[in-house]
XYZ file of C-alpha atoms in Angstrom:
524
model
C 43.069 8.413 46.823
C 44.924 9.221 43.373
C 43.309 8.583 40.021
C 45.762 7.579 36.981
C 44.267 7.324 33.456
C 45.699 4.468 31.030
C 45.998 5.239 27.531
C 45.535 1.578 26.578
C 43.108 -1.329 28.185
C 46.103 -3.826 28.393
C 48.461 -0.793 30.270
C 45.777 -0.597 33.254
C 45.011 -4.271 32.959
C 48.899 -4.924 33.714
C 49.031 -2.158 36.372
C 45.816 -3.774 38.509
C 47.775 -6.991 38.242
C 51.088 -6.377 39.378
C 51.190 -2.665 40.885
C 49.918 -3.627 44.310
C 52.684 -4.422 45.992
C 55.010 -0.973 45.909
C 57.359 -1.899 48.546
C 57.589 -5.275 50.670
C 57.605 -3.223 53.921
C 54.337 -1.725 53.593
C 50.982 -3.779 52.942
C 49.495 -4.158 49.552
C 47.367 -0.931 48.350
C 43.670 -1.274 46.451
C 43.512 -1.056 42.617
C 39.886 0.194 41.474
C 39.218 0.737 37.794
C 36.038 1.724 35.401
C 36.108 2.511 32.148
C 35.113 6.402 30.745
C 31.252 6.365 30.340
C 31.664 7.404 26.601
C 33.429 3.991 25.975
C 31.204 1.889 28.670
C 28.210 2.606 27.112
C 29.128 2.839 22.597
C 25.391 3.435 21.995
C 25.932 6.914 22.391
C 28.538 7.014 20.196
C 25.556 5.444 17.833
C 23.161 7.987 18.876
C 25.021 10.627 18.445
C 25.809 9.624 14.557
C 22.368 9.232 13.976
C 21.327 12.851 15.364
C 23.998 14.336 12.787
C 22.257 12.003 9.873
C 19.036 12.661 10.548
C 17.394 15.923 8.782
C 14.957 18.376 10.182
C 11.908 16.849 8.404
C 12.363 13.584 10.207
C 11.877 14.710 13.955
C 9.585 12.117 14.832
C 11.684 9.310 13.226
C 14.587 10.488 15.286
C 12.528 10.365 18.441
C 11.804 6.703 17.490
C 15.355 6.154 17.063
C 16.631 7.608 19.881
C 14.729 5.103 21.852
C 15.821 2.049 19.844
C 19.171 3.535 20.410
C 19.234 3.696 24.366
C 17.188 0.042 24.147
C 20.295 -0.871 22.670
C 22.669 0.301 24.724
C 21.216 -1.257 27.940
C 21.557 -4.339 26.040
C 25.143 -3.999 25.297
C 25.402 -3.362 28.570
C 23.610 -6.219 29.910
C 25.713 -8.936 27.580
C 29.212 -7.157 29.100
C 27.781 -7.697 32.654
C 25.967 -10.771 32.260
C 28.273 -13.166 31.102
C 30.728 -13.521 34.641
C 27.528 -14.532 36.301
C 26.797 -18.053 33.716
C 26.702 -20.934 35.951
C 28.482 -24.298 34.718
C 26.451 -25.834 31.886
C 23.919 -23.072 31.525
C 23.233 -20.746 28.582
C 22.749 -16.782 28.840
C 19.001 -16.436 28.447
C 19.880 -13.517 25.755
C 21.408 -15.572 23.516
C 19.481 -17.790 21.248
C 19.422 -21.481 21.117
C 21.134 -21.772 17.709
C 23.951 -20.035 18.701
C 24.881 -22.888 21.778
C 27.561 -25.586 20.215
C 26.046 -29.034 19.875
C 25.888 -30.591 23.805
C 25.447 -27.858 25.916
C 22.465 -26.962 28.139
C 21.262 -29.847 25.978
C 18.644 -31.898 27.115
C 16.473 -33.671 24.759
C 17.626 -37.110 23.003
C 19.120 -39.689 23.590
C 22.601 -38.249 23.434
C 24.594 -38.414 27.005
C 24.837 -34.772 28.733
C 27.770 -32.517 28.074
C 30.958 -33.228 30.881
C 31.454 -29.895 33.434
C 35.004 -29.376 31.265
C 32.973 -29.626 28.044
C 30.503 -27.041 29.602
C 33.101 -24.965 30.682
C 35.003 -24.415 27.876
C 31.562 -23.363 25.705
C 31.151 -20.990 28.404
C 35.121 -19.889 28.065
C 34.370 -19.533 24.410
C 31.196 -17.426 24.254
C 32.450 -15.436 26.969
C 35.722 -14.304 24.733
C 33.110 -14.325 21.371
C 31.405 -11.717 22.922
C 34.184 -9.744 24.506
C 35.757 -9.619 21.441
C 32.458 -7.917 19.731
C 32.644 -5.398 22.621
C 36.293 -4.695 22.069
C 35.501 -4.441 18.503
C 32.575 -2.087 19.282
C 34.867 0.297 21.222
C 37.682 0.772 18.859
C 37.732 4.160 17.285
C 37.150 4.056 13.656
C 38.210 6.601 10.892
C 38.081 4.810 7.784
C 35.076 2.878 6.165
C 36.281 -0.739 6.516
C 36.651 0.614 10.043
C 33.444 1.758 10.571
C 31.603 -1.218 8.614
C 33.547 -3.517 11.247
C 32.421 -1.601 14.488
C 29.026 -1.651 12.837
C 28.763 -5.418 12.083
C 29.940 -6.181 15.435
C 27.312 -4.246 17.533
C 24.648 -5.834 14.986
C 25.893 -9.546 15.881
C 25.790 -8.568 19.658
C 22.292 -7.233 19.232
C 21.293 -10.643 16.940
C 23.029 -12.313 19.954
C 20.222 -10.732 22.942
C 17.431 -10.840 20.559
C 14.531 -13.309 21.614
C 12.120 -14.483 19.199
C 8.317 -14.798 19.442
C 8.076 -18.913 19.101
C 4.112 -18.526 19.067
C 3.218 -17.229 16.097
C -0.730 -16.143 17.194
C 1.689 -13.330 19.204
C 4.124 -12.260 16.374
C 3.935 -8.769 15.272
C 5.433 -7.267 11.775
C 8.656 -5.393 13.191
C 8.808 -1.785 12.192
C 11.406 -0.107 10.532
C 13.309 3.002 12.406
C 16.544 3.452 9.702
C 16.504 7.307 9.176
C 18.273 7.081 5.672
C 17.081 5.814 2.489
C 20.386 3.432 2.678
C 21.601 1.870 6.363
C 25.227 3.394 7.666
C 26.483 -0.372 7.989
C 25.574 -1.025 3.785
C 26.841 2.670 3.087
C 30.627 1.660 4.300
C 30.090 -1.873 3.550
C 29.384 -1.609 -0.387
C 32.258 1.101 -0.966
C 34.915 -1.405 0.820
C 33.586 -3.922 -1.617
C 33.472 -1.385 -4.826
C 30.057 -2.303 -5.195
C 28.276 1.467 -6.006
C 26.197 3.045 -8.688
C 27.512 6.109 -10.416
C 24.354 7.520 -8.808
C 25.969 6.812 -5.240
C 29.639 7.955 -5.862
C 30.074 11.129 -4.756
C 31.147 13.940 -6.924
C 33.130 16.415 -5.254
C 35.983 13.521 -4.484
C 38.270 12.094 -7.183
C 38.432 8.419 -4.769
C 35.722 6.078 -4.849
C 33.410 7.160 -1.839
C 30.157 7.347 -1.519
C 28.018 10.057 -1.254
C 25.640 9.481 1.518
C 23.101 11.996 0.533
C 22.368 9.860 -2.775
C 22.834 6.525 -1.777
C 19.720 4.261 -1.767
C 19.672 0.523 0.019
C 20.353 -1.852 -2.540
C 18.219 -5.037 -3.064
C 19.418 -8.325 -0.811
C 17.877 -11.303 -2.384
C 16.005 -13.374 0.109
C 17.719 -17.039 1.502
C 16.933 -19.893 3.655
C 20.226 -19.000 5.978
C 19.051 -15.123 6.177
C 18.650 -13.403 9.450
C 15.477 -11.270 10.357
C 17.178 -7.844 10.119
C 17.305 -5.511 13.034
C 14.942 -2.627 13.040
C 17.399 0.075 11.654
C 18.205 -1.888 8.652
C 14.498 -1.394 7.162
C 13.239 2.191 6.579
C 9.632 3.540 7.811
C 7.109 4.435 5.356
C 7.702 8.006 5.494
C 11.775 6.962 4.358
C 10.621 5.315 1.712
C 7.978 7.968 0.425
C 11.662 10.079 0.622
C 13.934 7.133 -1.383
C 11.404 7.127 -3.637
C 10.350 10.619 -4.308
C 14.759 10.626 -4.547
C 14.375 8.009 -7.198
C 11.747 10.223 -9.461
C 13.125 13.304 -9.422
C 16.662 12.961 -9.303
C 17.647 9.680 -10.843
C 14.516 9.133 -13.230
C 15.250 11.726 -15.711
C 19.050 11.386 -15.830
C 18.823 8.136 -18.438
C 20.722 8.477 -21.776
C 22.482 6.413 -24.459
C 25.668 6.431 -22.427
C 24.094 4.916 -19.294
C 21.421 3.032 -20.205
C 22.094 0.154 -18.735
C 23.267 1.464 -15.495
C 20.192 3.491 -15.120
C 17.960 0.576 -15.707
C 19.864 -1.725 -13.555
C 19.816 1.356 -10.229
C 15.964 1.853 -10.839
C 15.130 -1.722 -11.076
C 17.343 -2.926 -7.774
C 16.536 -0.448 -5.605
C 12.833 -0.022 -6.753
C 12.923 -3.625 -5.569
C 14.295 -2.613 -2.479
C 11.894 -0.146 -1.539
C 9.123 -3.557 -2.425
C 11.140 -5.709 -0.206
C 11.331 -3.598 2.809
C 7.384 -3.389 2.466
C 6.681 -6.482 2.597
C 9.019 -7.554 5.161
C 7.374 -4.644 7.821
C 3.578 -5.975 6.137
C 2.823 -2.545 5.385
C -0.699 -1.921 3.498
C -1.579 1.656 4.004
C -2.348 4.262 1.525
C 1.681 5.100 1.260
C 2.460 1.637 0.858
C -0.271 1.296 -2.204
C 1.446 4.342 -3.667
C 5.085 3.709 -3.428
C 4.047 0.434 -5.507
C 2.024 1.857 -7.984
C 4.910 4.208 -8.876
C 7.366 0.742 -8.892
C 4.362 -0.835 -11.610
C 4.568 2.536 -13.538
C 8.332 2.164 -13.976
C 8.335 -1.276 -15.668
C 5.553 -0.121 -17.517
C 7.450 2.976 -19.476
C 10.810 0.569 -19.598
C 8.569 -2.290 -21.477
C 8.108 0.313 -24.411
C 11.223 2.760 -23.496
C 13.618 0.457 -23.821
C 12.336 -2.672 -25.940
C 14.759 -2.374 -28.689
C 17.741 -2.385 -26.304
C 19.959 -5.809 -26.083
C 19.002 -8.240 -24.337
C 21.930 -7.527 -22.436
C 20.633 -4.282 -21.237
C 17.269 -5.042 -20.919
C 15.001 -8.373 -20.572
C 11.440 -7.452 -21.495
C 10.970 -10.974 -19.562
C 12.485 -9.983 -16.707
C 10.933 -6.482 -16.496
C 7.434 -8.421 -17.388
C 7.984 -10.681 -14.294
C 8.472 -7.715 -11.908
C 5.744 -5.767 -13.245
C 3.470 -9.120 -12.640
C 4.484 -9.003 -9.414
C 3.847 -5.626 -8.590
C -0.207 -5.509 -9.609
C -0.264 -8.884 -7.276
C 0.748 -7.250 -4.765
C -1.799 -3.811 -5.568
C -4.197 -6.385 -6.110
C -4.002 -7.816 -2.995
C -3.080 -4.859 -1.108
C -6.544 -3.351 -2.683
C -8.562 -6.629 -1.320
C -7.161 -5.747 2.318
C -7.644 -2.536 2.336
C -11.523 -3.118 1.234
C -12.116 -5.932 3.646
C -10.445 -3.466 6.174
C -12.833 -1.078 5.471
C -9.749 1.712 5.950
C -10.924 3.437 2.058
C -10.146 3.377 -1.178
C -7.005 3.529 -3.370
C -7.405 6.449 -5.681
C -5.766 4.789 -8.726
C -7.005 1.466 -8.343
C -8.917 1.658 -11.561
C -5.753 2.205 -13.372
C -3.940 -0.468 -12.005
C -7.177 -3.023 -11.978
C -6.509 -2.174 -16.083
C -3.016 -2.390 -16.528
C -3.445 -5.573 -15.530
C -6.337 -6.819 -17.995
C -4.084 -5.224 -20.603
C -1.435 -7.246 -19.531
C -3.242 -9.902 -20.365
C -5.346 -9.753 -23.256
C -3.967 -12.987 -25.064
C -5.150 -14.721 -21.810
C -8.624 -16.173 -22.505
C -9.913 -15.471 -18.446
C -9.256 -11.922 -18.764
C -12.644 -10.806 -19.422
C -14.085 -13.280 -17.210
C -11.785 -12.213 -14.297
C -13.086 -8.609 -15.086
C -16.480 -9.603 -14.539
C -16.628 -12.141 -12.065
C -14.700 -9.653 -9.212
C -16.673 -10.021 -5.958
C -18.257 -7.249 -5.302
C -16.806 -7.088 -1.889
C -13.403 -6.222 -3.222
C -14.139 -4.976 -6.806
C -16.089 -1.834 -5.912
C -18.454 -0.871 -9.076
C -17.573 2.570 -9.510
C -14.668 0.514 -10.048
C -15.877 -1.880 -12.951
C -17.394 1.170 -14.367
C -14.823 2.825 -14.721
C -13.687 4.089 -17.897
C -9.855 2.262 -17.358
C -11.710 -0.777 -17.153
C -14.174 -0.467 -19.851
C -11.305 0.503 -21.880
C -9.585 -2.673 -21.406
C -12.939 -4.428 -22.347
C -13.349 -2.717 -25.406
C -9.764 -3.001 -26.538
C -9.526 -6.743 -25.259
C -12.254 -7.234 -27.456
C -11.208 -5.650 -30.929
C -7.911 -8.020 -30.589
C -9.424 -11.163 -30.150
C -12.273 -10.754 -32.857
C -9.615 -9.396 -35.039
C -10.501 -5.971 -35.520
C -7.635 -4.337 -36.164
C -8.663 -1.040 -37.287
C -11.122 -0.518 -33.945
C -7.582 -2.114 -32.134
C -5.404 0.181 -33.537
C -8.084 3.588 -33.458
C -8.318 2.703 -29.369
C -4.713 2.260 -29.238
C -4.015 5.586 -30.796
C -6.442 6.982 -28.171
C -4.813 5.346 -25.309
C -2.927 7.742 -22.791
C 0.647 7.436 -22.278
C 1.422 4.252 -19.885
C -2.077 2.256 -21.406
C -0.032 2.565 -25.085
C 3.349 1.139 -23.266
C 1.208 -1.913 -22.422
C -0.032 -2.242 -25.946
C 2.891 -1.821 -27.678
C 3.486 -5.730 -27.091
C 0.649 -6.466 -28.954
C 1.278 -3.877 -32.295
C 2.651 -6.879 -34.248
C 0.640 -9.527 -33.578
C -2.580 -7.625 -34.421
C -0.753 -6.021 -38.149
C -0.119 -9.978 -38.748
C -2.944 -10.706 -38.349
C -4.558 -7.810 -40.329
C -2.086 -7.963 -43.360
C -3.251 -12.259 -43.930
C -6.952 -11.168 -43.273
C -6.517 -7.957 -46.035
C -4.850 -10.356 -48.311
C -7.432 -13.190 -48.388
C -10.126 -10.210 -48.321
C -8.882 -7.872 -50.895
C -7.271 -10.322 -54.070
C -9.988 -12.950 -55.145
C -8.345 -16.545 -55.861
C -4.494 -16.264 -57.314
C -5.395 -12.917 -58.392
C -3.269 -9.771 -56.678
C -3.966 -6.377 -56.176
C -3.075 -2.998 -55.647
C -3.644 -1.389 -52.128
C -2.894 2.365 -51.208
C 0.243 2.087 -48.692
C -1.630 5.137 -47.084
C -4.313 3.041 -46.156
C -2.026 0.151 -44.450
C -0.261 3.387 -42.591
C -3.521 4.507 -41.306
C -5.765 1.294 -40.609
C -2.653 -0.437 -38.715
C -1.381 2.891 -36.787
C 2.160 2.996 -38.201
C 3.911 6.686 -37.600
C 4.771 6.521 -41.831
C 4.091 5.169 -45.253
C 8.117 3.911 -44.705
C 7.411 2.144 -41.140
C 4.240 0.574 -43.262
C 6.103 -0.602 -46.303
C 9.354 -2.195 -43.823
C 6.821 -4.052 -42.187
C 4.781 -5.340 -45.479
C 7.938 -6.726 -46.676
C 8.244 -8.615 -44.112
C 5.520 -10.843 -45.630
C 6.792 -10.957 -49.046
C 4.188 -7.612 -49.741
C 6.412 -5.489 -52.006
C 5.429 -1.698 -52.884
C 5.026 -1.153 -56.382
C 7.326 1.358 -58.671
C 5.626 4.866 -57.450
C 6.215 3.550 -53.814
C 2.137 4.490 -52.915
C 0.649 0.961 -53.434
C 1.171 -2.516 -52.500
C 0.760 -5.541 -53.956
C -1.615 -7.967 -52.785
C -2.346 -11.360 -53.096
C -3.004 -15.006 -51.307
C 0.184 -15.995 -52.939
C 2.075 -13.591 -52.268
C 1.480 -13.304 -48.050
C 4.070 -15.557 -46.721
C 4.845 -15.560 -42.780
C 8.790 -14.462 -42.153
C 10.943 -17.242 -40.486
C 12.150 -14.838 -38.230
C 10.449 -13.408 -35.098
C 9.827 -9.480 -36.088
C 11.385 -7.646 -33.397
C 9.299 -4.611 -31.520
C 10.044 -1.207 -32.287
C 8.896 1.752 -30.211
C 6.134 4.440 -31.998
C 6.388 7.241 -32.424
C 2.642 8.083 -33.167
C 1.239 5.352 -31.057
C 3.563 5.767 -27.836
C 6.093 8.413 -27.910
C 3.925 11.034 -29.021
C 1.620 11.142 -25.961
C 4.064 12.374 -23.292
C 3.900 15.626 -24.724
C 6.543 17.039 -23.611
C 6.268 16.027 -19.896
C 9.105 14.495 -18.441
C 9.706 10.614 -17.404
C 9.543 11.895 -13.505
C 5.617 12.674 -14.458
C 4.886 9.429 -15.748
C 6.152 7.825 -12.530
C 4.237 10.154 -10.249
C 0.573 9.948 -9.083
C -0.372 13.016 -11.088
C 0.042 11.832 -15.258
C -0.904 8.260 -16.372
């Protein structure tokens, strides 16, 4: 018996076919073939990429992933095999219903049944669908469009063998195994397409690759047509404690007037990532509570950070939106985890606030605070001194006590004054047309000290104070240190007043800490 190796699958195919006959004297010989086992089996060309991916601190994700690996492989192995065996009209059972053309194996209806040529040429057509996946699959690949193709072939064959739960009593959340904080397949796939942050581009090349050590999975906006992805597209709780622990230290503090709006845009998208991926694996455990908390704080320091950026860079809407939805989610997240009896968030007092202050211009804020179930809304809880906080602070702005509004405001810590800032200019409105009905009797006017505007409405100097008077038509007087008040003189501007960050109520209080602490569990 001889062996001969082929360096191409179409050279042996040709030699099998028409090297049996090697002289018409002598009988035809035997042609057996195989394939190497390092190209019969490409999930250990998978494997092995993942070993060299995966760092020492991730041991037992690997040994997760080494299984989902070999699972995988046996599949591959199984469509290969399985498909010479179909019988005429049937469907492989690894292959889901919605991906058999309209007729086949059909059998509800009133529509006639498929004819055995009909049938057979589905079957013809699968058959080559999937070979053409495996070929795909077994091509060596050097280059990144390469590499994405390989990759998005052995996903559609393992889409192709996956079998859905139909009763839904049964379903179970699927788990993530993906060892990086962005998949290999999106890595490749998003530098064919030009499609990286300058946080993702690697440094040490001039060409536009990516560094893999910094990239982060970017946010996929959910769609009616969207597959269920495959376990190693979402990331384990532990990965994301690592993308985002990535996020704060590395990526947080690197925002300046040059990338503003590149910073923003990376921290928003893939802190929405990093929500999307828990809520697709239904996770609800102390990690999952504080990965969002630290998404909540972000939109939080952007809402005062950047408010006087365009439009363009930043929507306080937007941002306002996405913060909404992240103390839903910590709301509901808290409920579970208190009906669970599995403990208690540490911060949920914090976050129970943020959201009253959120709020204060909504007239069921203080009845929401007090009407909490006591099942969920623990007391140490409502006692609290976040939440009385937001009480006393929700109340000095709807009686109209600005100087109480302002002195709490001023005494608010860092992330609490954010949150406030919103409300700066609708409670000095309202305190400049309540001083000037209070303080000039009928058409008179009077003087005021500017120093007492700068101190009773918290602005950082008698300047900031006499802009903003003159918005209303209040005009300082010659020595610049008193204002003129009167009835007729307050007039409302036609123009919305934009907000302004300040520096005594807001920017003041990080005291010298950096933004990465006013993300992380330890400053608030």
């Amino acid at each position: 018996m001889s062996t001969i190796v082929f360096a191409a699958h179409k050279d042996a195919k040709f030699a099998k076919e028409n090297g049996t006959v090697l002289d018409p004297s002598i009988p035809p010989i035997s042609l057996h073939w195989k394939l190497p086992r390092d190209m019969a089996d490409p999930s250990l060309a998978f494997l092995s990429r993942a070993r060299r991916r995966s760092s020492s601190g991730m041991a037992a994700a690997t040994s997760s992933i080494k299984r989902k690996r070999e699972e995988a492989g046996k599949a591959l192995s199984t469509i290969l095999k399985g498909r010479s065996s179909h019988r005429e009209g049937e469907v492989s059972p690894l292959r889901s219903a919605s991906d058999v053309p309209p007729g086949v194996g059909s059998s509800g209806g009133s529509a006639p049944r498929a004819s055995s040529s009909v049938s057979q040429a589905s079957a013809v057509s699968i058959q080559e669908s999937v070979q053409d996946l495996m070929s795909i699959v077994r091509t060596p690949a050097f280059s990144a469009a390469d590499k994405y193709r390989v990759l998005d072939a052995r996903d559609k064959l393992l889409k192709r063998q996956r079998v859905r739960e139909q009763d839904l009593s049964k379903a179970k959340a699927m788990l993530g195994v993906c060892p990086d904080m962005c998949p290999e397949k999106e890595r490749y796939g998003r530098q064919e397409q030009r499609n990286l942050s300058l946080f993702e581009m690697s440094s040490n090349s001039s060409a536009y690759e990516v560094d893999h050590m910094r990239a982060v999975k970017a946010y996929a906006r959910s769609s009616a047509d969207q597959e269920e992805p495959l376990p190693f597209e979402l990331r384990p709780g532990k990965v994301l404690r690592m993308t985002m622990d990535h996020l704060i230290m590395n990526v947080a503090g690197e925002c300046n007037e040059a990338n503003v709006s590149d910073w923003y845009l990376f921290m928003w998208d893939r802190t929405r990532s990093i929500r999307k991926d828990i809520t697709q694996q239904q996770l609800s455990d102390l990690t999952a509570i504080s990965l969002v908390e630290q998404c909540a704080r972000f939109h939080i320091h952007c809402s005062a950070a950047l408010c006087e950026e365009d439009v363009s860079v930043f929507d306080p809407k937007i941002n306002d939106e996405n913060l909404t939805k992240c103390l839903k989610t910590l709301e509901y997240m808290y409920d579970d985890l208190a009906k669970d009896s599995k403990g208690h968030a540490p911060h949920e007092a914090e976050f129970r606030a943020y959201d009253a202050l959120l709020n204060l211009n909504t007239g069921d804020t203080l009845r929401k605070i007090q009407t909490f179930r006591p099942e969920t809304f623990r007391p140490e809880v409502r006692s609290s001194a976040e939440i009385e906080f937001a009480v006393s602070i929700f109340l000095a702005l709807n009686n109209r006590h600005y100087v109480k509004f302002f002195r709490l405001a001023a005494s608010a810590p860092y992330l609490s004054s954010c949150l406030l800032l919103r409300y700066h200019t609708q409670a000095r409105t309202t305190a400049l047309e309540v001083i000037s009905r209070s303080y000039a009797i009928g058409n008179k006017t009077s003087e005021l000290p500017l120093s007492e505007i700068q101190s009773w409405l918290g602005f950082s100097s008698s300047e900031e104070a006499r802009q903003f008077v003159r918005n209303f038509g209040l005009e300082a007087t010659g020595d610049g240190r008193t204002v003129l008040i009167g009835r007729a003189l307050f007039t409302a501007p036609e123009e919305k007043i934009l907000e302004r960050n300040s520096d005594f109520l807001v920017r003041r209080k990080l005291q010298g800490r950096s933004i990465s602490e006013c993300y992380s569990e330890f400053y608030c």
